[in-house]
XYZ file of C-alpha atoms in Angstrom:
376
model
C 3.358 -15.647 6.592
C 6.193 -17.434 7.079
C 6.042 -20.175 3.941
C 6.176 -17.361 2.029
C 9.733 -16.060 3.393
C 10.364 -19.923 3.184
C 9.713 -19.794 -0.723
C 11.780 -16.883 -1.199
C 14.576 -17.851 0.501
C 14.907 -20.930 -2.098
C 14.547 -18.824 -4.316
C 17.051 -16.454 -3.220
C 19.782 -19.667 -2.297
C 18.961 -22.263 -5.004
C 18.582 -20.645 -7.964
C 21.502 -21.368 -11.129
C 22.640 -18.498 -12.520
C 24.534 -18.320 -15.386
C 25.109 -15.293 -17.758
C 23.148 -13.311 -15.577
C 19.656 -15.500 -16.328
C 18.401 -18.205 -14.240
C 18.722 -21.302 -16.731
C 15.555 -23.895 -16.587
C 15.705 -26.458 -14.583
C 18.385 -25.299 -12.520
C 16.453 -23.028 -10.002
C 13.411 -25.836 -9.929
C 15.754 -28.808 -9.130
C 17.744 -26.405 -6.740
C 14.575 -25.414 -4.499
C 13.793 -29.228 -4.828
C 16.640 -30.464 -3.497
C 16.359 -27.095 -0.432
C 12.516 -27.315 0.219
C 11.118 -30.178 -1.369
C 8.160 -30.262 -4.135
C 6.866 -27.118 -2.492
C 9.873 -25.135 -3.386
C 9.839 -26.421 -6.950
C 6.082 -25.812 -7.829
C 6.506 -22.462 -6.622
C 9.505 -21.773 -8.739
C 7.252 -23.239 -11.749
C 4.341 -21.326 -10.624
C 6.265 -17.756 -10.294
C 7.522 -18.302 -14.202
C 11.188 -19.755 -13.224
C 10.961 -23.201 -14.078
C 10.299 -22.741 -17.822
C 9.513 -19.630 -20.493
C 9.143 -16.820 -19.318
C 5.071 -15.439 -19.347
C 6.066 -11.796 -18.509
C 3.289 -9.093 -19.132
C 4.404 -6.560 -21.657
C 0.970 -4.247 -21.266
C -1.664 -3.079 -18.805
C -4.748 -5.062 -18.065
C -7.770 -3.897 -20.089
C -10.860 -3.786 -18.925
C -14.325 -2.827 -20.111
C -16.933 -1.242 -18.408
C -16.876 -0.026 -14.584
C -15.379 -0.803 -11.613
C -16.880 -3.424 -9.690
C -17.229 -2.207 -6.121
C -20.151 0.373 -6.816
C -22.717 -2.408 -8.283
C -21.614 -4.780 -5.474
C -22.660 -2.384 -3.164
C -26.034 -1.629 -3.939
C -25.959 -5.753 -4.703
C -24.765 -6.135 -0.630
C -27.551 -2.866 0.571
C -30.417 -4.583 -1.070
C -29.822 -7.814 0.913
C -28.143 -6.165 3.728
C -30.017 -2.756 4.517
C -28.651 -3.187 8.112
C -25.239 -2.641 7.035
C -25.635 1.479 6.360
C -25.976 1.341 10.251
C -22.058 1.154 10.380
C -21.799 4.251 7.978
C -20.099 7.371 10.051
C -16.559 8.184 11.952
C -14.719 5.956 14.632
C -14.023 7.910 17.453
C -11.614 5.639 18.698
C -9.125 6.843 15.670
C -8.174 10.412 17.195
C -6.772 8.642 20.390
C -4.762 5.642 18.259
C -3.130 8.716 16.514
C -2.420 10.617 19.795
C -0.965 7.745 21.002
C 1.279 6.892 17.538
C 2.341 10.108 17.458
C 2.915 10.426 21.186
C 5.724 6.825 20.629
C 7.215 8.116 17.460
C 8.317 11.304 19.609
C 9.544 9.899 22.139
C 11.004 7.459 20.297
C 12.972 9.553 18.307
C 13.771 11.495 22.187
C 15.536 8.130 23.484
C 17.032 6.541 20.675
C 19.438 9.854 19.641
C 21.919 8.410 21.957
C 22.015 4.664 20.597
C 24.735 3.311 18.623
C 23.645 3.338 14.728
C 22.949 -0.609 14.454
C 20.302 0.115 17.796
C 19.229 3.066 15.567
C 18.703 1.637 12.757
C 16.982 -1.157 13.933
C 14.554 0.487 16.012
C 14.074 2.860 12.807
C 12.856 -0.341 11.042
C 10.975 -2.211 13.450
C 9.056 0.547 15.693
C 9.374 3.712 13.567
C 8.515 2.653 10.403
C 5.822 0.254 11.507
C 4.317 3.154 13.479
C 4.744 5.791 10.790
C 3.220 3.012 8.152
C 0.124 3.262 10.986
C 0.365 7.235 10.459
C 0.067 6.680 6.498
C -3.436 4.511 7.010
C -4.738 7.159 9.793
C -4.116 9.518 7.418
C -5.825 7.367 4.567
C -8.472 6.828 6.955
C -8.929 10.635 7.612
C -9.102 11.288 4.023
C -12.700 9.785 4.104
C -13.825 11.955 7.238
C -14.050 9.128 9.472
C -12.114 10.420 12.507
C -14.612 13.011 13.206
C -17.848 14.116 11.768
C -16.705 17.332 11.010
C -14.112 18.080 7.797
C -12.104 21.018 9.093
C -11.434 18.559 12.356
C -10.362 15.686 10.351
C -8.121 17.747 7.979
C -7.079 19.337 11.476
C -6.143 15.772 12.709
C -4.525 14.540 9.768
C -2.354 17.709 9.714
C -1.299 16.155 13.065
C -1.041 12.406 12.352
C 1.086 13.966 9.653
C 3.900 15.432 12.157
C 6.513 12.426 12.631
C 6.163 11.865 9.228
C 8.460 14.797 8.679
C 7.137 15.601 5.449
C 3.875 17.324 4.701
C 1.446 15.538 2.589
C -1.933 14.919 4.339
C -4.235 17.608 2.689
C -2.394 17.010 -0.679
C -3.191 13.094 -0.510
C -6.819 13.366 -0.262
C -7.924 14.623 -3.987
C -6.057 12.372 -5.409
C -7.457 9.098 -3.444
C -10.689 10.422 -3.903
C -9.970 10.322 -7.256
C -8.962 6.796 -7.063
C -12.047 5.527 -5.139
C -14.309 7.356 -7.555
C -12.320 6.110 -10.952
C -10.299 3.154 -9.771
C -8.073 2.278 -13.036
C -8.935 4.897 -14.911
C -6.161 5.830 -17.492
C -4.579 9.187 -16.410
C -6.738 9.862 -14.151
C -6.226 7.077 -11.093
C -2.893 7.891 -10.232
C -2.257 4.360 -7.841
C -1.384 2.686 -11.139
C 1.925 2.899 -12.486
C 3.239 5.331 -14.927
C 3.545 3.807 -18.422
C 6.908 4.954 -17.986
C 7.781 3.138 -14.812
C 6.214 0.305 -16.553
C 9.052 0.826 -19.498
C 11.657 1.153 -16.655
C 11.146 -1.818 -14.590
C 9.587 -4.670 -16.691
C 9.803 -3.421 -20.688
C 13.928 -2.726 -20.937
C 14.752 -5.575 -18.460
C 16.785 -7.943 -20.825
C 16.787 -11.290 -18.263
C 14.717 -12.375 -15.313
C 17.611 -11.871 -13.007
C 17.506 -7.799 -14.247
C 13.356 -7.917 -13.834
C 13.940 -9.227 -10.559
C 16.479 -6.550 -9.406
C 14.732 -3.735 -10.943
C 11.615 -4.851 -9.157
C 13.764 -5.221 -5.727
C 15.102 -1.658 -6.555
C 11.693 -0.407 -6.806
C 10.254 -1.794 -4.044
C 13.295 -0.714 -1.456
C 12.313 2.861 -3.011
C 8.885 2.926 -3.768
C 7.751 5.495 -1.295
C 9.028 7.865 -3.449
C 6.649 7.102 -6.753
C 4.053 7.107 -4.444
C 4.972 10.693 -3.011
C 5.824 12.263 -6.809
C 3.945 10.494 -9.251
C 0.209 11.492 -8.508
C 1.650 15.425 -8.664
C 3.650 14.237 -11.802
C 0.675 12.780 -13.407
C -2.640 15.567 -12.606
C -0.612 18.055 -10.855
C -4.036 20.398 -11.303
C -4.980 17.880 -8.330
C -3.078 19.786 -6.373
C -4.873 21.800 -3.497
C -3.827 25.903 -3.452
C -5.828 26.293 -0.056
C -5.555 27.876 3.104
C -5.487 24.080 4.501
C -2.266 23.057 2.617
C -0.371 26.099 3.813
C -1.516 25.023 7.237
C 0.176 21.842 6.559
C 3.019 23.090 5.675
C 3.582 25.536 8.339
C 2.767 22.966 11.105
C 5.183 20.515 9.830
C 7.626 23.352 9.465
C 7.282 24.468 13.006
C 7.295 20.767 14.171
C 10.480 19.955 12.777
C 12.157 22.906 13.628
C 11.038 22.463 17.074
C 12.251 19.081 17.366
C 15.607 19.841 15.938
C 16.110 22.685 18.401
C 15.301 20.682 21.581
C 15.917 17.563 20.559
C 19.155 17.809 17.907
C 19.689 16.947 14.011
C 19.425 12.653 14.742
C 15.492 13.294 15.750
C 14.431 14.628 12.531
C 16.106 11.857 10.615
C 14.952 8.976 12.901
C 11.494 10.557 11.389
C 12.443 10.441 7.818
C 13.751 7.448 8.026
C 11.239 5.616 9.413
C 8.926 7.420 6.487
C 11.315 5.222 4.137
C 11.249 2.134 5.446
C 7.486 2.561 5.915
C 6.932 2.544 1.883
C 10.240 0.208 1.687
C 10.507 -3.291 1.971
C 8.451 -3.546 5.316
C 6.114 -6.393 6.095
C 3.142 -3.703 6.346
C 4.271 -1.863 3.238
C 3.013 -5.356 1.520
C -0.464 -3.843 0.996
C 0.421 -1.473 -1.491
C 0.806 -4.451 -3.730
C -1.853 -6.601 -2.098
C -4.745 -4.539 -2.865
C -4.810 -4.172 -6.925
C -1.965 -5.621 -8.779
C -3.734 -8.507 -10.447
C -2.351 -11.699 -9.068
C -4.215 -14.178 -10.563
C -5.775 -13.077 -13.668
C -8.808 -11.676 -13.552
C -9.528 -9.926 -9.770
C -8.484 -5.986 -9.791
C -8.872 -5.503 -5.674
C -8.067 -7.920 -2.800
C -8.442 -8.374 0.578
C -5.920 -9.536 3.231
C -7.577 -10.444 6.598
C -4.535 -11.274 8.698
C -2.506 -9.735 11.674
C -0.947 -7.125 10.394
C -4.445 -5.091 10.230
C -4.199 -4.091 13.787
C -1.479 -2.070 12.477
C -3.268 -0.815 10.038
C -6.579 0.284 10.287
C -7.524 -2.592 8.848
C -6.224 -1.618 5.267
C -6.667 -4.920 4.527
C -10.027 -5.377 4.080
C -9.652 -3.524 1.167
C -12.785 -4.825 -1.260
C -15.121 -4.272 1.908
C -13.260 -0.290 2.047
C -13.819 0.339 -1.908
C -17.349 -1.103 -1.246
C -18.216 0.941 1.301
C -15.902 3.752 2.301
C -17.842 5.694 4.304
C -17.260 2.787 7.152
C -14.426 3.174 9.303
C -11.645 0.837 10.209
C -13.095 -0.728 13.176
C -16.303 -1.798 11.343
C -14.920 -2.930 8.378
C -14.690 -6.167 9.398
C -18.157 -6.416 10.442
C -19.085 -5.816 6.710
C -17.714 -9.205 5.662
C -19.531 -10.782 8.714
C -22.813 -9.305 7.465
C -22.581 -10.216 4.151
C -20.151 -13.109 3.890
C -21.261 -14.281 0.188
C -20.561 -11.146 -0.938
C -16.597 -11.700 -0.162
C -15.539 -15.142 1.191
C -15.296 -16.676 -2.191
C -12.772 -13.528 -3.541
C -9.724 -14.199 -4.197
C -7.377 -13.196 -1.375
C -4.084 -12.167 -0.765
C -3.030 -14.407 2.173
C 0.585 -12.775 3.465
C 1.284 -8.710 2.875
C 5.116 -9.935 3.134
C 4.488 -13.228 0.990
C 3.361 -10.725 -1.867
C 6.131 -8.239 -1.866
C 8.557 -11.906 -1.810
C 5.946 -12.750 -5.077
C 6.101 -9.308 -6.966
C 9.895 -9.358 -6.858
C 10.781 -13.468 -7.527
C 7.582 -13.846 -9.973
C 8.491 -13.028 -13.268
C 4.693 -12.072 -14.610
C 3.938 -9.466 -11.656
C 5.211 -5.954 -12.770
C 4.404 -2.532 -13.014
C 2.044 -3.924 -15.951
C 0.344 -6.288 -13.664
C -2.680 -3.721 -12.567
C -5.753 -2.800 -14.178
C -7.059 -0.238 -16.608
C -9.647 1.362 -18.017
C -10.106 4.033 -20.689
C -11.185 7.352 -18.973
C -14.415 7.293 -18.453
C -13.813 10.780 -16.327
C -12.839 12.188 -20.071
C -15.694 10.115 -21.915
C-alpha cells in the first residue's frame, strides 16, 4: 500500500509544469532524481513520460458478462462450493456494533475542537460509515437473514448514521447491475456519457484531466447517490418499505438533534462524504471494474482493508456467486483457486484512487460496455 502513496507523491513533487501541462521528460527525470528508476517507469507507465494515450470512448464489448459462465465453469468442478450459499449471521451483530460506535461517536466528539472533529470524522466515521455502505450492499442480496422483510428491516437500520435514506432505494438498481453488468443504460455503476464529456473529453491538458479527476473523486459520493435515479429513475421503489425508510431516518435524526444538538447530525453526514471521498476504503469503487489493464472488466483486491469491508474485495468471487456472504467469500477462491489466482488484481484500494487521478488513460471512459441486451 504504501509504494503506491510513494509513487504519487513523486508525482505530486517532481513533476515540471509549464503552461499548465507537464512537459516530457521533465516529470520522468524529476521522479528519477526523487525515487529512483521506480519513480520514472511509473511516470512512463501512467502516460507522463511521453504522448499522451488518453481514452476518448467506452470499452466495447461483445457478448455477456463473464461471471455467469465462470460459475457454472467453477460448480461443475466444485459442486461443494453451493454448500456456502445462504446468510451470515454474524452480519446483524457487526452492524449493531457499527452503528452502536458511530452514535456514540458522534455523542463524545460534539465537544472537540474542529481539527479533533474533523479528524475523527475522517478516520473513524467515515471508515465506519464506508462499513455501513458494504452492510448495506451486503443486505441487498438477503444475506443477513434468511428472511427479506428482516434484511430490508436491518438495512433500514445499518442505514441510520448514514443520515440519509437510501437502503431500499439501492437495491433495484444493484440488482440490476449484477444481472446486466455494463449494460448501456441500463447498469447504472458506469459513468454517464456525460460525466465522461465532463471529466476526460473537454479536459484541454493532463494537468486539467488530473484535477478534474481529483475533483471527482473528493466528490464522488454524490454521482453515486444521483446518477442511478438520473439515469432509470422508473427503478425507483414507490413501496410501503421506502416510506419506512424514510420515516426511520427522519425520526432518527430528529432524535439525535434533540438530545444530542445540531454538531451530531453533521458528524454523520460528514463522515457519509468522506466515506465516498478520497478515503483509503472508498478505493474499491474504482478497483472493482474500471479496466486497468486492458482487457479485465472486474477485479479483486485481497488485502487488509476487507475486514472493513465485508470483504468487498473479493469482488470476481461476489459477481460469481452472490448468494455467498462476506465471511465465505474467501473460501470460494480457496476452493477453486484456478478459477481466480491467475486474474488480474488490483493490489492497493488507495494505490488505485493515486492511479485513476495521476494516470492519464484511466477516466470515466475507462469501464466497460455492452449494448443492452435487457432492450435486445
Amino acid at each position: 500500500e504504501l509504494e503506491s502513496w510513494r509513487v504519487g507523491a513523486a508525482l505530486l513533487t517532481a513533476a515540471d509544469l509549464k503552461g499548465g501541462a507537464c512537459v516530457q521528460g521533465g516529470g520522468v527525470r524529476g521522479a528519477e532524481r526523487a525515487w529512483g528508476g521506480k519513480g520514472a517507469q511509473a511516470l512512463k507507465k501512467w502516460g507522463w513520460g511521453g504522448e499522451p494515450a488518453r481514452r476518448d470512448d467506452f470499452v466495447y464489448r461483445e457478448g455477456p458478462e463473464p461471471h455467469a459462465q465462470r460459475k457454472i465453469e467453477i460448480l461443475k468442478k466444485h459442486p461443494e462450493i453451493k454448500q456456502l450459499f445462504g446468510h451470515e449471521p454474524l452480519t446483524k451483530y457487526a452492524v449493531l456494533a457499527t452503528v452502536a460506535l458511530q452514535i456514540g461517536m458522534a455523542a463524545v466528539t460534539r465537544t472537540w475542537s474542529w481539527p479533533a472533529y474533523l479528524a475523527a470524522i475522517y478516520l473513524v466515521g467515515a471508515t465506519a460509515n464506508h462499513s455501513l455502505f458494504l452492510a448495506i450492499h451486503e443486505i441487498s442480496h438477503n444475506l443477513a437473514f434468511k428472511s427479506v422483510n428482516m434484511n430490508k428491516a436491518c438495512g433500514i437500520f445499518a442505514n441510520l448514521p448514514i443520515a440519509i435514506p437510501y437502503t431500499i432505494t439501492f437495491k433495484p438498481y444493484h440488482m440490476e447491475h449484477h444481472r446486466y453488468q455494463g449494460d448501456e443504460g441500463v447498469d447504472t455503476d458506469i459513468p454517464t456519457r456525460f460525466e465522461a464529456w465532463l471529466i476526460t473529453g473537454n479536459s484541454s491538458s493532463r494537468i486539467e484531466h488530473t484535477l478534474r479527476k481529483f475533483v471527482f473523486m473528493f466528490c464522488q459520493i454524490f454521482a453515486y447517490a444521483f446518477r442511478p435515479m438520473l439515469v432509470k429513475p422508473s427503478l425507483v421503489p414507490k413501496d410501503s418499505w421506502i416510506l419506512a425508510n424514510w420515516v426511520a431516518q427522519i425520526c432518527f435524526n430528529a432524535t439525535i438533534m434533540y438530545t444530542l444538538g445540531p454538531k451530531t447530525i453533521f458528524y454523520f453526514l460528514y463522515s457519509s462524504f468522506f466515506a465516498g471521498s478520497i478515503h483509503p476504503t472508498a478505493g474499491h469503487f474504482l478497483a472493482e471494474h474500471y479496466v486497468v489493464e486492458g482487457k479485465t472488466e472486474t477485479y479483486s483486491y485481497y488485502g487488509p482493508l476487507n475486514y472493513l469491508a465485508y470483504n468487498v474485495g473479493y469482488h470476481n468471487e461476489h459477481h460469481d456467486f452472490p448468494n455467498i456472504a462476506w465471511r465465505n467469500l474467501p473460501k470460494v477462491r480457496k476452493i477453486a483457486p484456478e478459477f481466480y489466482d491467475d486474474l488480474p488484481q488490483c493490489k492497493s484500494w488507495p494505490g488505485i484512487i493515486l492511479q485513476y487521478i495521476f494516470d492519464d488513460r484511466l477516466g470515466p471512459y475507462a469501464r466497460v460496455k455492452r449494448r443492452d441486451t435487457k432492450a435486445q
